[in-house]
Short mmCIF file of C-alpha atoms in Angstrom, two decimals:
data_model
loop_
_atom_site.label_atom_id
_atom_site.label_comp_id
_atom_site.label_asym_id
_atom_site.label_seq_id
_atom_site.Cartn_x
_atom_site.Cartn_y
_atom_site.Cartn_z
CA UNK Z 1 51.97 -58.19 -34.22
CA UNK Z 2 54.56 -61.39 -33.59
CA UNK Z 3 54.86 -62.40 -29.90
CA UNK Z 4 57.80 -61.26 -29.46
CA UNK Z 5 56.39 -57.79 -29.46
CA UNK Z 6 53.51 -59.35 -27.67
CA UNK Z 7 55.75 -60.07 -25.07
CA UNK Z 8 57.53 -56.73 -24.76
CA UNK Z 9 54.66 -54.87 -24.31
CA UNK Z 10 53.19 -57.31 -22.00
CA UNK Z 11 56.77 -56.89 -20.45
CA UNK Z 12 56.21 -52.92 -20.21
CA UNK Z 13 53.02 -52.83 -18.71
CA UNK Z 14 54.40 -54.68 -15.73
CA UNK Z 15 57.35 -52.54 -15.65
CA UNK Z 16 54.47 -49.21 -16.47
CA UNK Z 17 52.59 -50.05 -13.26
CA UNK Z 18 54.73 -48.96 -11.04
CA UNK Z 19 55.46 -45.79 -13.41
CA UNK Z 20 54.96 -42.04 -11.22
CA UNK Z 21 52.66 -40.65 -14.19
CA UNK Z 22 49.54 -42.00 -13.11
CA UNK Z 23 48.53 -41.76 -16.96
CA UNK Z 24 50.42 -44.63 -17.86
CA UNK Z 25 49.80 -46.50 -14.73
CA UNK Z 26 45.92 -46.87 -15.75
CA UNK Z 27 46.93 -48.14 -18.98
CA UNK Z 28 49.19 -50.72 -18.06
CA UNK Z 29 46.89 -51.69 -15.47
CA UNK Z 30 44.05 -51.76 -18.41
CA UNK Z 31 46.22 -53.58 -21.06
CA UNK Z 32 47.26 -56.31 -18.10
CA UNK Z 33 43.81 -56.63 -18.64
CA UNK Z 34 43.39 -56.88 -21.69
CA UNK Z 35 45.82 -60.00 -21.80
CA UNK Z 36 44.33 -61.89 -19.38
CA UNK Z 37 46.78 -63.17 -17.12
CA UNK Z 38 45.76 -65.09 -13.84
CA UNK Z 39 49.50 -64.28 -12.15
CA UNK Z 40 48.74 -60.77 -12.94
CA UNK Z 41 45.40 -60.78 -10.46
CA UNK Z 42 47.56 -59.42 -7.04
CA UNK Z 43 48.68 -56.86 -9.62
CA UNK Z 44 45.53 -55.59 -10.17
CA UNK Z 45 44.22 -56.02 -6.54
CA UNK Z 46 46.61 -53.61 -5.74
CA UNK Z 47 46.19 -50.64 -7.76
CA UNK Z 48 42.77 -51.07 -6.60
CA UNK Z 49 44.58 -48.87 -3.55
CA UNK Z 50 46.45 -46.54 -6.33
CA UNK Z 51 45.95 -42.77 -5.38
CA UNK Z 52 44.92 -41.81 -9.03
CA UNK Z 53 41.26 -43.04 -9.89
CA UNK Z 54 42.01 -44.02 -13.21
CA UNK Z 55 44.34 -46.32 -12.52
CA UNK Z 56 40.98 -47.60 -9.64
CA UNK Z 57 39.37 -47.46 -12.84
CA UNK Z 58 41.56 -49.37 -14.54
CA UNK Z 59 42.02 -52.18 -12.29
CA UNK Z 60 38.10 -52.41 -12.46
CA UNK Z 61 38.34 -52.61 -15.79
CA UNK Z 62 40.90 -55.43 -15.77
CA UNK Z 63 39.58 -57.74 -13.12
CA UNK Z 64 36.21 -57.90 -14.33
CA UNK Z 65 37.63 -58.57 -18.07
CA UNK Z 66 39.76 -62.20 -16.39
CA UNK Z 67 35.93 -62.83 -15.08
CA UNK Z 68 35.72 -61.16 -11.36
CA UNK Z 69 32.28 -59.90 -11.34
CA UNK Z 70 31.95 -58.29 -8.15
CA UNK Z 71 33.88 -56.08 -9.63
CA UNK Z 72 32.58 -55.87 -12.95
CA UNK Z 73 29.59 -54.79 -10.15
CA UNK Z 74 31.38 -51.83 -9.23
CA UNK Z 75 32.38 -50.09 -13.14
CA UNK Z 76 27.81 -50.14 -13.16
CA UNK Z 77 29.08 -46.73 -10.60
CA UNK Z 78 31.62 -45.30 -13.67
CA UNK Z 79 28.45 -46.11 -16.57
CA UNK Z 80 27.32 -42.24 -15.92
CA UNK Z 81 30.78 -40.62 -15.03
CA UNK Z 82 31.23 -37.36 -16.39
CA UNK Z 83 35.24 -38.20 -17.93
CA UNK Z 84 34.41 -40.74 -21.16
CA UNK Z 85 36.80 -42.87 -20.47
CA UNK Z 86 35.61 -43.87 -17.30
CA UNK Z 87 32.13 -45.09 -19.17
CA UNK Z 88 33.78 -46.08 -21.99
CA UNK Z 89 35.93 -48.33 -19.65
CA UNK Z 90 32.89 -49.38 -18.05
CA UNK Z 91 30.42 -49.72 -20.99
CA UNK Z 92 33.38 -52.45 -22.44
CA UNK Z 93 33.94 -54.64 -19.47
CA UNK Z 94 30.60 -55.04 -18.29
CA UNK Z 95 29.44 -56.53 -22.80
CA UNK Z 96 32.65 -58.91 -22.44
#
């Protein structure tokens, strides 16, 4: 994967954070955490207020990946969640 492809994916994630589809928003928020750009912290923190729980969990995951320890602690509640995706995100962030 080249730099232009990564840049394009990053820009797509920035756009999808505002998408009407909550699944796309959640994926975008999770991807921003993986990219690890500090300038995205305000976007990730704003995603904590999203109406969709998946977006909120993705935001916690992303913030934890970026070293925001207080959000990693909140992920502990999701280790036993009924949704497999939430458990996986929590575990991955806490192991990072």
